[in-house]
Amino acid sequence: MAKPFKSYEDLLIFLQNDKDLIIEDFDAARHILSKTSYFSLISGYKDTFKNPTTGKYIDGTTFYDIYRLYQFDNELRSIFLKYILIAEHSVKSSLAYHFSDTYGEDQQEYLSLSHYMVTGSTQKKIQKLISIFQYQLKRNNEYAYINHYKSKHHNVPLWIMIQVLTLGQVSHMFDYLKASVPIKVCNDFNQIGRKDMHSFLSIMTKHRNVCAHGDRFFNYRTKDSITDTVIHKKLHIPQVSGRYQMGKNDLFSEVIILKYLLDKEDFRNFYYELKNCLKRQAPGEDILTLMGFPDNWTSILRMKC
């Protein structure tokens, strides 16, 4: 049965009387709810402040505490998305360049199964990827540059096509291509291994999607993990049963990914934007732990991959 509608006033009274949340200014709290929605704010961020045994808020927790975390998460998402998009563009550019340099600019090349590692387990996935290419080539595309190349050149090279692909689709293409092109792409990014790049693109895709959809971000955990890196080792991140406890499937894993995929200047800019956000918002050690940030995380700026 659906929950009955409650006014902002009813919701605030419920939080105060039933859940022991301190609401210092009802008018301000009502205004905040009208901008953010109860679901996005309270349902999204309440667990950090609740006693898991009683289901009530920890003594002294205020409505503004929850709103501050909500604001912090919004700023965090904006910073990460900005630099994930820069890294995404770099990976797309590298993949399109090396593919075209190796196989040529004809659109039939990226439509050809001969350039992919076709096996029993990958064939359908590769055919699905190629069908996405074909769909973009056949449709009356909303992207003017696709239509331009189709009408004027009767050919859409990969460096044009790749602009309309999602990061997830680019990740799949990287995974399925025969070795020569992916190896060249990896060499453009600190000469990482193909398995490393596979894990980086997989995790970065998930983080990108969370950012784009405006979901809770600071304590988001992916089901899969990035590979162990020299960064984990240099930061002396603790291990349990041989597994690093931070920087694998948490938000700090994305910091490590960006260390590898951004150039030095872009990573430096990202680092200082993130550091200033943490300094300004002062989320507290418990929040940093939920984000997977080790105490010495700032050392990453000057580390070599």
PDB file of C-alpha atoms in Angstrom:
ATOM      1  CA  MET A   1       0.000   0.000   0.000  1.00  0.00           C
ATOM      2  CA  ALA A   2       1.319   3.434  -0.945  1.00  0.00           C
ATOM      3  CA  LYS A   3       2.245   5.790   1.865  1.00  0.00           C
ATOM      4  CA  PRO A   4      -0.312   8.575   2.407  1.00  0.00           C
ATOM      5  CA  PHE A   5       0.602  12.076   1.310  1.00  0.00           C
ATOM      6  CA  LYS A   6       2.050  14.309   4.011  1.00  0.00           C
ATOM      7  CA  SER A   7       2.587  18.051   3.876  1.00  0.00           C
ATOM      8  CA  TYR A   8       6.023  19.523   4.561  1.00  0.00           C
ATOM      9  CA  GLU A   9       4.740  20.549   7.987  1.00  0.00           C
ATOM     10  CA  ASP A  10       3.551  16.994   8.725  1.00  0.00           C
ATOM     11  CA  LEU A  11       6.885  15.542   7.622  1.00  0.00           C
ATOM     12  CA  LEU A  12       8.867  17.900   9.826  1.00  0.00           C
ATOM     13  CA  ILE A  13       6.652  17.204  12.845  1.00  0.00           C
ATOM     14  CA  PHE A  14       7.116  13.467  12.224  1.00  0.00           C
ATOM     15  CA  LEU A  15      10.900  13.846  12.087  1.00  0.00           C
ATOM     16  CA  GLN A  16      10.949  15.892  15.267  1.00  0.00           C
ATOM     17  CA  ASN A  17       8.452  13.955  17.389  1.00  0.00           C
ATOM     18  CA  ASP A  18       8.904  10.381  16.165  1.00  0.00           C
ATOM     19  CA  LYS A  19      12.567  10.341  15.090  1.00  0.00           C
ATOM     20  CA  ASP A  20      14.122  12.824  17.547  1.00  0.00           C
ATOM     21  CA  LEU A  21      15.562  15.039  14.810  1.00  0.00           C
ATOM     22  CA  ILE A  22      16.264  18.587  15.998  1.00  0.00           C
ATOM     23  CA  ILE A  23      14.612  21.195  13.765  1.00  0.00           C
ATOM     24  CA  GLU A  24      15.746  24.643  14.801  1.00  0.00           C
ATOM     25  CA  ASP A  25      13.917  26.660  12.151  1.00  0.00           C
ATOM     26  CA  PHE A  26      10.703  25.190  10.740  1.00  0.00           C
ATOM     27  CA  ASP A  27      10.315  27.852   8.057  1.00  0.00           C
ATOM     28  CA  ALA A  28      13.851  27.331   6.752  1.00  0.00           C
ATOM     29  CA  ALA A  29      13.441  23.534   6.869  1.00  0.00           C
ATOM     30  CA  ARG A  30      10.134  23.756   4.996  1.00  0.00           C
ATOM     31  CA  HIS A  31      11.795  25.887   2.308  1.00  0.00           C
ATOM     32  CA  ILE A  32      14.650  23.381   1.954  1.00  0.00           C
ATOM     33  CA  LEU A  33      12.204  20.479   1.548  1.00  0.00           C
ATOM     34  CA  SER A  34      10.341  22.402  -1.148  1.00  0.00           C
ATOM     35  CA  LYS A  35      13.601  22.741  -3.114  1.00  0.00           C
ATOM     36  CA  THR A  36      15.054  19.275  -2.588  1.00  0.00           C
ATOM     37  CA  SER A  37      12.138  16.901  -1.808  1.00  0.00           C
ATOM     38  CA  TYR A  38      11.860  14.708   1.265  1.00  0.00           C
ATOM     39  CA  PHE A  39      12.990  11.617  -0.620  1.00  0.00           C
ATOM     40  CA  SER A  40      16.183  13.172  -2.005  1.00  0.00           C
ATOM     41  CA  LEU A  41      17.194  14.794   1.265  1.00  0.00           C
ATOM     42  CA  ILE A  42      15.941  12.713   4.177  1.00  0.00           C
ATOM     43  CA  SER A  43      15.596   9.272   2.598  1.00  0.00           C
ATOM     44  CA  GLY A  44      18.875   9.770   0.763  1.00  0.00           C
ATOM     45  CA  TYR A  45      21.070  10.860   3.678  1.00  0.00           C
ATOM     46  CA  LYS A  46      19.374   9.867   6.943  1.00  0.00           C
ATOM     47  CA  ASP A  47      21.243   6.582   7.513  1.00  0.00           C
ATOM     48  CA  THR A  48      24.537   8.341   8.239  1.00  0.00           C
ATOM     49  CA  PHE A  49      22.923  10.039  11.244  1.00  0.00           C
ATOM     50  CA  LYS A  50      20.677   7.269  12.586  1.00  0.00           C
ATOM     51  CA  ASN A  51      21.150   4.810  15.418  1.00  0.00           C
ATOM     52  CA  PRO A  52      20.823   1.410  13.706  1.00  0.00           C
ATOM     53  CA  THR A  53      19.372  -0.146  16.865  1.00  0.00           C
ATOM     54  CA  THR A  54      16.620   2.350  17.674  1.00  0.00           C
ATOM     55  CA  GLY A  55      15.989   3.690  14.171  1.00  0.00           C
ATOM     56  CA  LYS A  56      16.059   7.194  15.626  1.00  0.00           C
ATOM     57  CA  TYR A  57      18.575   9.935  14.991  1.00  0.00           C
ATOM     58  CA  ILE A  58      21.761  10.083  17.039  1.00  0.00           C
ATOM     59  CA  ASP A  59      21.413  12.530  19.929  1.00  0.00           C
ATOM     60  CA  GLY A  60      22.039  16.094  18.840  1.00  0.00           C
ATOM     61  CA  THR A  61      21.469  15.509  15.108  1.00  0.00           C
ATOM     62  CA  THR A  62      19.830  18.489  13.424  1.00  0.00           C
ATOM     63  CA  PHE A  63      17.929  18.904  10.175  1.00  0.00           C
ATOM     64  CA  TYR A  64      20.740  21.190   9.035  1.00  0.00           C
ATOM     65  CA  ASP A  65      23.316  18.405   9.595  1.00  0.00           C
ATOM     66  CA  ILE A  66      21.514  16.316   6.995  1.00  0.00           C
ATOM     67  CA  TYR A  67      21.185  19.275   4.638  1.00  0.00           C
ATOM     68  CA  ARG A  68      24.909  20.058   4.939  1.00  0.00           C
ATOM     69  CA  LEU A  69      25.772  16.486   3.926  1.00  0.00           C
ATOM     70  CA  TYR A  70      23.344  16.783   1.017  1.00  0.00           C
ATOM     71  CA  GLN A  71      25.049  20.009  -0.121  1.00  0.00           C
ATOM     72  CA  PHE A  72      28.485  18.459   0.290  1.00  0.00           C
ATOM     73  CA  ASP A  73      27.461  15.493  -1.843  1.00  0.00           C
ATOM     74  CA  ASN A  74      26.115  17.793  -4.562  1.00  0.00           C
ATOM     75  CA  GLU A  75      29.416  19.653  -4.728  1.00  0.00           C
ATOM     76  CA  LEU A  76      31.341  16.395  -4.690  1.00  0.00           C
ATOM     77  CA  ARG A  77      29.330  15.051  -7.636  1.00  0.00           C
ATOM     78  CA  SER A  78      29.926  18.220  -9.638  1.00  0.00           C
ATOM     79  CA  ILE A  79      33.687  18.071  -9.137  1.00  0.00           C
ATOM     80  CA  PHE A  80      34.002  14.401  -9.970  1.00  0.00           C
ATOM     81  CA  LEU A  81      31.713  14.576 -12.999  1.00  0.00           C
ATOM     82  CA  LYS A  82      33.679  17.510 -14.415  1.00  0.00           C
ATOM     83  CA  TYR A  83      36.921  15.534 -14.409  1.00  0.00           C
ATOM     84  CA  ILE A  84      35.384  12.175 -15.311  1.00  0.00           C
ATOM     85  CA  LEU A  85      34.144  13.858 -18.501  1.00  0.00           C
ATOM     86  CA  ILE A  86      37.664  15.130 -19.224  1.00  0.00           C
ATOM     87  CA  ALA A  87      39.073  11.624 -18.725  1.00  0.00           C
ATOM     88  CA  GLU A  88      36.281  10.154 -20.854  1.00  0.00           C
ATOM     89  CA  HIS A  89      37.095  12.532 -23.702  1.00  0.00           C
ATOM     90  CA  SER A  90      40.784  11.604 -23.508  1.00  0.00           C
ATOM     91  CA  VAL A  91      40.049   7.869 -23.645  1.00  0.00           C
ATOM     92  CA  LYS A  92      37.652   8.338 -26.563  1.00  0.00           C
ATOM     93  CA  SER A  93      40.215  10.424 -28.439  1.00  0.00           C
ATOM     94  CA  SER A  94      42.972   7.865 -27.853  1.00  0.00           C
ATOM     95  CA  LEU A  95      40.829   4.901 -28.906  1.00  0.00           C
ATOM     96  CA  ALA A  96      39.560   6.615 -32.068  1.00  0.00           C
ATOM     97  CA  TYR A  97      43.076   7.734 -33.030  1.00  0.00           C
ATOM     98  CA  HIS A  98      44.767   4.371 -32.625  1.00  0.00           C
ATOM     99  CA  PHE A  99      41.905   2.452 -34.237  1.00  0.00           C
ATOM    100  CA  SER A 100      41.907   4.757 -37.277  1.00  0.00           C
ATOM    101  CA  ASP A 101      45.701   4.717 -37.476  1.00  0.00           C
ATOM    102  CA  THR A 102      45.680   0.904 -37.425  1.00  0.00           C
ATOM    103  CA  TYR A 103      42.640   0.062 -39.554  1.00  0.00           C
ATOM    104  CA  GLY A 104      41.826   3.242 -41.478  1.00  0.00           C
ATOM    105  CA  GLU A 105      39.020   5.782 -41.432  1.00  0.00           C
ATOM    106  CA  ASP A 106      36.317   3.861 -43.322  1.00  0.00           C
ATOM    107  CA  GLN A 107      33.221   3.231 -41.204  1.00  0.00           C
ATOM    108  CA  GLN A 108      33.166  -0.368 -42.402  1.00  0.00           C
ATOM    109  CA  GLU A 109      36.254  -0.995 -40.280  1.00  0.00           C
ATOM    110  CA  TYR A 110      34.539  -0.551 -36.908  1.00  0.00           C
ATOM    111  CA  LEU A 111      31.557  -2.484 -38.276  1.00  0.00           C
ATOM    112  CA  SER A 112      33.761  -5.457 -39.169  1.00  0.00           C
ATOM    113  CA  LEU A 113      33.849  -8.449 -36.809  1.00  0.00           C
ATOM    114  CA  SER A 114      37.406  -9.157 -37.973  1.00  0.00           C
ATOM    115  CA  HIS A 115      38.809  -6.475 -35.634  1.00  0.00           C
ATOM    116  CA  TYR A 116      37.144  -7.891 -32.518  1.00  0.00           C
ATOM    117  CA  MET A 117      37.906 -10.890 -30.311  1.00  0.00           C
ATOM    118  CA  VAL A 118      34.891 -12.979 -31.261  1.00  0.00           C
ATOM    119  CA  THR A 119      34.315 -15.980 -29.002  1.00  0.00           C
ATOM    120  CA  GLY A 120      31.287 -17.940 -27.901  1.00  0.00           C
ATOM    121  CA  SER A 121      30.845 -15.664 -24.898  1.00  0.00           C
ATOM    122  CA  THR A 122      31.493 -12.345 -26.668  1.00  0.00           C
ATOM    123  CA  GLN A 123      29.883 -12.750 -30.080  1.00  0.00           C
ATOM    124  CA  LYS A 124      26.402 -11.533 -29.112  1.00  0.00           C
ATOM    125  CA  LYS A 125      27.848  -8.634 -27.119  1.00  0.00           C
ATOM    126  CA  ILE A 126      30.029  -7.570 -30.054  1.00  0.00           C
ATOM    127  CA  GLN A 127      27.109  -7.830 -32.454  1.00  0.00           C
ATOM    128  CA  LYS A 128      25.059  -5.672 -30.089  1.00  0.00           C
ATOM    129  CA  LEU A 129      27.836  -3.057 -30.069  1.00  0.00           C
ATOM    130  CA  ILE A 130      28.007  -3.079 -33.864  1.00  0.00           C
ATOM    131  CA  SER A 131      24.219  -2.737 -34.043  1.00  0.00           C
ATOM    132  CA  ILE A 132      24.560   0.476 -32.007  1.00  0.00           C
ATOM    133  CA  PHE A 133      26.989   1.800 -34.623  1.00  0.00           C
ATOM    134  CA  GLN A 134      24.609   0.790 -37.406  1.00  0.00           C
ATOM    135  CA  TYR A 135      21.668   2.450 -35.683  1.00  0.00           C
ATOM    136  CA  GLN A 136      23.551   5.752 -35.445  1.00  0.00           C
ATOM    137  CA  LEU A 137      24.493   5.494 -39.130  1.00  0.00           C
ATOM    138  CA  LYS A 138      20.949   4.755 -40.337  1.00  0.00           C
ATOM    139  CA  ARG A 139      18.867   7.151 -38.255  1.00  0.00           C
ATOM    140  CA  ASN A 140      18.153  10.784 -38.988  1.00  0.00           C
ATOM    141  CA  ASN A 141      20.605  11.781 -36.295  1.00  0.00           C
ATOM    142  CA  GLU A 142      20.101  14.717 -33.930  1.00  0.00           C
ATOM    143  CA  TYR A 143      23.866  15.207 -34.005  1.00  0.00           C
ATOM    144  CA  ALA A 144      24.577  17.620 -36.872  1.00  0.00           C
ATOM    145  CA  TYR A 145      28.145  16.428 -37.342  1.00  0.00           C
ATOM    146  CA  ILE A 146      26.984  12.830 -37.904  1.00  0.00           C
ATOM    147  CA  ASN A 147      24.484  13.982 -40.546  1.00  0.00           C
ATOM    148  CA  HIS A 148      27.155  16.162 -42.159  1.00  0.00           C
ATOM    149  CA  TYR A 149      29.608  13.296 -42.590  1.00  0.00           C
ATOM    150  CA  LYS A 150      26.841  10.983 -43.813  1.00  0.00           C
ATOM    151  CA  SER A 151      25.547  13.402 -46.449  1.00  0.00           C
ATOM    152  CA  LYS A 152      28.817  14.984 -47.595  1.00  0.00           C
ATOM    153  CA  HIS A 153      31.335  12.152 -47.218  1.00  0.00           C
ATOM    154  CA  HIS A 154      29.084   9.058 -47.118  1.00  0.00           C
ATOM    155  CA  ASN A 155      31.341   7.892 -44.328  1.00  0.00           C
ATOM    156  CA  VAL A 156      31.430   8.447 -40.574  1.00  0.00           C
ATOM    157  CA  PRO A 157      34.946   7.692 -39.284  1.00  0.00           C
ATOM    158  CA  LEU A 158      35.377   6.460 -35.734  1.00  0.00           C
ATOM    159  CA  TRP A 159      36.692   9.784 -34.465  1.00  0.00           C
ATOM    160  CA  ILE A 160      33.253  11.202 -35.309  1.00  0.00           C
ATOM    161  CA  MET A 161      31.155   8.183 -34.297  1.00  0.00           C
ATOM    162  CA  ILE A 162      32.848   7.871 -30.919  1.00  0.00           C
ATOM    163  CA  GLN A 163      31.509  11.269 -29.844  1.00  0.00           C
ATOM    164  CA  VAL A 164      27.947   9.884 -29.624  1.00  0.00           C
ATOM    165  CA  LEU A 165      28.912   6.693 -27.789  1.00  0.00           C
ATOM    166  CA  THR A 166      28.392   6.427 -24.050  1.00  0.00           C
ATOM    167  CA  LEU A 167      31.356   5.728 -21.801  1.00  0.00           C
ATOM    168  CA  GLY A 168      29.926   2.259 -21.230  1.00  0.00           C
ATOM    169  CA  GLN A 169      29.851   1.575 -24.970  1.00  0.00           C
ATOM    170  CA  VAL A 170      33.422   2.821 -25.357  1.00  0.00           C
ATOM    171  CA  SER A 171      34.418   0.561 -22.471  1.00  0.00           C
ATOM    172  CA  HIS A 172      32.854  -2.427 -24.255  1.00  0.00           C
ATOM    173  CA  MET A 173      34.598  -1.563 -27.511  1.00  0.00           C
ATOM    174  CA  PHE A 174      37.928  -1.383 -25.695  1.00  0.00           C
ATOM    175  CA  ASP A 175      37.265  -4.790 -24.114  1.00  0.00           C
ATOM    176  CA  TYR A 176      36.310  -6.542 -27.353  1.00  0.00           C
ATOM    177  CA  LEU A 177      38.913  -5.142 -29.764  1.00  0.00           C
ATOM    178  CA  LYS A 178      41.896  -7.280 -30.672  1.00  0.00           C
ATOM    179  CA  ALA A 179      44.985  -6.496 -28.637  1.00  0.00           C
ATOM    180  CA  SER A 180      46.970  -4.069 -30.810  1.00  0.00           C
ATOM    181  CA  VAL A 181      44.701  -1.027 -30.433  1.00  0.00           C
ATOM    182  CA  PRO A 182      43.913  -1.419 -26.699  1.00  0.00           C
ATOM    183  CA  ILE A 183      47.623  -1.808 -25.936  1.00  0.00           C
ATOM    184  CA  LYS A 184      48.370   1.477 -27.719  1.00  0.00           C
ATOM    185  CA  VAL A 185      45.565   3.160 -25.793  1.00  0.00           C
ATOM    186  CA  CYS A 186      46.959   1.876 -22.494  1.00  0.00           C
ATOM    187  CA  ASN A 187      50.388   3.232 -23.412  1.00  0.00           C
ATOM    188  CA  ASP A 188      48.865   6.709 -23.646  1.00  0.00           C
ATOM    189  CA  PHE A 189      47.868   6.479 -19.984  1.00  0.00           C
ATOM    190  CA  ASN A 190      51.006   5.754 -17.986  1.00  0.00           C
ATOM    191  CA  GLN A 191      51.451   2.430 -19.807  1.00  0.00           C
ATOM    192  CA  ILE A 192      48.877   0.694 -17.660  1.00  0.00           C
ATOM    193  CA  GLY A 193      47.860  -2.885 -18.377  1.00  0.00           C
ATOM    194  CA  ARG A 194      44.759  -3.828 -20.329  1.00  0.00           C
ATOM    195  CA  LYS A 195      43.148  -5.348 -17.223  1.00  0.00           C
ATOM    196  CA  ASP A 196      43.805  -2.102 -15.368  1.00  0.00           C
ATOM    197  CA  MET A 197      42.115  -0.042 -18.070  1.00  0.00           C
ATOM    198  CA  HIS A 198      39.190  -2.473 -18.191  1.00  0.00           C
ATOM    199  CA  SER A 199      38.603  -2.042 -14.453  1.00  0.00           C
ATOM    200  CA  PHE A 200      39.119   1.736 -14.603  1.00  0.00           C
ATOM    201  CA  LEU A 201      36.568   2.208 -17.386  1.00  0.00           C
ATOM    202  CA  SER A 202      34.067  -0.110 -15.716  1.00  0.00           C
ATOM    203  CA  ILE A 203      34.184   1.724 -12.374  1.00  0.00           C
ATOM    204  CA  MET A 204      34.360   5.175 -13.965  1.00  0.00           C
ATOM    205  CA  THR A 205      31.240   4.395 -16.008  1.00  0.00           C
ATOM    206  CA  LYS A 206      29.315   3.566 -12.844  1.00  0.00           C
ATOM    207  CA  HIS A 207      30.534   6.703 -11.064  1.00  0.00           C
ATOM    208  CA  ARG A 208      29.634   8.809 -14.097  1.00  0.00           C
ATOM    209  CA  ASN A 209      26.108   7.424 -14.097  1.00  0.00           C
ATOM    210  CA  VAL A 210      25.611   8.097 -10.383  1.00  0.00           C
ATOM    211  CA  CYS A 211      26.807  11.678 -10.870  1.00  0.00           C
ATOM    212  CA  ALA A 212      24.626  12.251 -13.934  1.00  0.00           C
ATOM    213  CA  HIS A 213      21.500  10.934 -12.188  1.00  0.00           C
ATOM    214  CA  GLY A 214      22.091  12.970  -9.033  1.00  0.00           C
ATOM    215  CA  ASP A 215      22.117   9.916  -6.772  1.00  0.00           C
ATOM    216  CA  ARG A 216      23.872   9.761  -3.398  1.00  0.00           C
ATOM    217  CA  PHE A 217      27.568   9.667  -4.218  1.00  0.00           C
ATOM    218  CA  PHE A 218      29.897  10.076  -1.237  1.00  0.00           C
ATOM    219  CA  ASN A 219      29.495   6.510   0.093  1.00  0.00           C
ATOM    220  CA  TYR A 220      28.585   4.768  -3.169  1.00  0.00           C
ATOM    221  CA  ARG A 221      30.239   1.368  -3.594  1.00  0.00           C
ATOM    222  CA  THR A 222      30.496  -0.577  -6.840  1.00  0.00           C
ATOM    223  CA  LYS A 223      30.144  -4.354  -6.941  1.00  0.00           C
ATOM    224  CA  ASP A 224      33.358  -4.735  -8.932  1.00  0.00           C
ATOM    225  CA  SER A 225      36.739  -3.241  -8.037  1.00  0.00           C
ATOM    226  CA  ILE A 226      39.706  -1.642  -9.735  1.00  0.00           C
ATOM    227  CA  THR A 227      42.909  -3.626  -9.953  1.00  0.00           C
ATOM    228  CA  ASP A 228      45.628  -3.173  -7.333  1.00  0.00           C
ATOM    229  CA  THR A 229      47.896  -0.293  -8.293  1.00  0.00           C
ATOM    230  CA  VAL A 230      51.213   1.161  -7.223  1.00  0.00           C
ATOM    231  CA  ILE A 231      49.180   3.990  -5.635  1.00  0.00           C
ATOM    232  CA  HIS A 232      47.626   1.546  -3.156  1.00  0.00           C
ATOM    233  CA  LYS A 233      51.110   0.353  -2.246  1.00  0.00           C
ATOM    234  CA  LYS A 234      52.675   3.809  -1.928  1.00  0.00           C
ATOM    235  CA  LEU A 235      49.848   5.041   0.305  1.00  0.00           C
ATOM    236  CA  HIS A 236      50.329   1.993   2.553  1.00  0.00           C
ATOM    237  CA  ILE A 237      46.619   1.268   2.441  1.00  0.00           C
ATOM    238  CA  PRO A 238      45.878  -1.522   4.953  1.00  0.00           C
ATOM    239  CA  GLN A 239      45.087  -5.002   3.699  1.00  0.00           C
ATOM    240  CA  VAL A 240      42.952  -7.816   5.048  1.00  0.00           C
ATOM    241  CA  SER A 241      43.581 -11.265   3.588  1.00  0.00           C
ATOM    242  CA  GLY A 242      45.618  -9.630   0.826  1.00  0.00           C
ATOM    243  CA  ARG A 243      42.873  -7.189  -0.193  1.00  0.00           C
ATOM    244  CA  TYR A 244      43.281  -3.435   0.090  1.00  0.00           C
ATOM    245  CA  GLN A 245      40.570  -1.966   2.309  1.00  0.00           C
ATOM    246  CA  MET A 246      40.363   1.431   0.590  1.00  0.00           C
ATOM    247  CA  GLY A 247      40.533   2.655  -2.976  1.00  0.00           C
ATOM    248  CA  LYS A 248      39.075  -0.452  -4.582  1.00  0.00           C
ATOM    249  CA  ASN A 249      35.321   0.079  -5.060  1.00  0.00           C
ATOM    250  CA  ASP A 250      34.707   3.286  -3.112  1.00  0.00           C
ATOM    251  CA  LEU A 251      34.953   6.942  -4.063  1.00  0.00           C
ATOM    252  CA  PHE A 252      38.703   7.005  -3.528  1.00  0.00           C
ATOM    253  CA  SER A 253      39.029   4.400  -6.276  1.00  0.00           C
ATOM    254  CA  GLU A 254      37.855   7.130  -8.672  1.00  0.00           C
ATOM    255  CA  VAL A 255      40.584   9.452  -7.403  1.00  0.00           C
ATOM    256  CA  ILE A 256      43.104   6.728  -8.280  1.00  0.00           C
ATOM    257  CA  ILE A 257      41.501   6.223 -11.701  1.00  0.00           C
ATOM    258  CA  LEU A 258      41.720   9.933 -12.448  1.00  0.00           C
ATOM    259  CA  LYS A 259      45.364   9.963 -11.343  1.00  0.00           C
ATOM    260  CA  TYR A 260      46.043   7.555 -14.211  1.00  0.00           C
ATOM    261  CA  LEU A 261      43.684   8.913 -16.857  1.00  0.00           C
ATOM    262  CA  LEU A 262      44.092  12.690 -16.459  1.00  0.00           C
ATOM    263  CA  ASP A 263      47.207  14.583 -17.480  1.00  0.00           C
ATOM    264  CA  LYS A 264      49.236  16.232 -14.723  1.00  0.00           C
ATOM    265  CA  GLU A 265      47.628  19.660 -15.027  1.00  0.00           C
ATOM    266  CA  ASP A 266      44.065  18.341 -15.052  1.00  0.00           C
ATOM    267  CA  PHE A 267      44.716  16.046 -12.107  1.00  0.00           C
ATOM    268  CA  ARG A 268      46.314  18.896 -10.188  1.00  0.00           C
ATOM    269  CA  ASN A 269      43.219  21.042 -10.799  1.00  0.00           C
ATOM    270  CA  PHE A 270      40.950  18.172  -9.746  1.00  0.00           C
ATOM    271  CA  TYR A 271      43.011  17.558  -6.620  1.00  0.00           C
ATOM    272  CA  TYR A 272      42.815  21.171  -5.434  1.00  0.00           C
ATOM    273  CA  GLU A 273      39.103  21.491  -6.203  1.00  0.00           C
ATOM    274  CA  LEU A 274      38.468  18.321  -4.210  1.00  0.00           C
ATOM    275  CA  LYS A 275      40.776  19.335  -1.369  1.00  0.00           C
ATOM    276  CA  ASN A 276      39.166  22.777  -1.119  1.00  0.00           C
ATOM    277  CA  CYS A 277      35.707  21.201  -1.105  1.00  0.00           C
ATOM    278  CA  LEU A 278      36.699  18.922   1.773  1.00  0.00           C
ATOM    279  CA  LYS A 279      38.252  21.829   3.658  1.00  0.00           C
ATOM    280  CA  ARG A 280      35.260  24.105   3.116  1.00  0.00           C
ATOM    281  CA  GLN A 281      32.575  21.528   3.888  1.00  0.00           C
ATOM    282  CA  ALA A 282      34.561  19.773   6.670  1.00  0.00           C
ATOM    283  CA  PRO A 283      32.525  16.543   6.448  1.00  0.00           C
ATOM    284  CA  GLY A 284      34.340  14.815   9.329  1.00  0.00           C
ATOM    285  CA  GLU A 285      36.472  11.699   9.629  1.00  0.00           C
ATOM    286  CA  ASP A 286      33.477   9.357   9.614  1.00  0.00           C
ATOM    287  CA  ILE A 287      32.357  10.668   6.220  1.00  0.00           C
ATOM    288  CA  LEU A 288      35.890  10.456   4.788  1.00  0.00           C
ATOM    289  CA  THR A 289      36.027   6.845   5.966  1.00  0.00           C
ATOM    290  CA  LEU A 290      32.746   6.107   4.179  1.00  0.00           C
ATOM    291  CA  MET A 291      34.281   7.683   1.069  1.00  0.00           C
ATOM    292  CA  GLY A 292      37.260   5.330   1.362  1.00  0.00           C
ATOM    293  CA  PHE A 293      39.817   8.121   1.791  1.00  0.00           C
ATOM    294  CA  PRO A 294      42.946   7.146   3.752  1.00  0.00           C
ATOM    295  CA  ASP A 295      44.392   9.696   6.188  1.00  0.00           C
ATOM    296  CA  ASN A 296      47.348  10.362   3.880  1.00  0.00           C
ATOM    297  CA  TRP A 297      45.312  10.651   0.665  1.00  0.00           C
ATOM    298  CA  THR A 298      46.756  14.089  -0.157  1.00  0.00           C
ATOM    299  CA  SER A 299      50.120  12.434  -0.874  1.00  0.00           C
ATOM    300  CA  ILE A 300      48.671  11.190  -4.165  1.00  0.00           C
ATOM    301  CA  LEU A 301      49.296  14.543  -5.864  1.00  0.00           C
ATOM    302  CA  ARG A 302      53.066  14.096  -6.072  1.00  0.00           C
ATOM    303  CA  MET A 303      53.106  10.334  -6.561  1.00  0.00           C
ATOM    304  CA  LYS A 304      54.222   8.793  -9.827  1.00  0.00           C
ATOM    305  CA  CYS A 305      52.014   6.082 -11.263  1.00  0.00           C
TER     306      CYS A 305
END
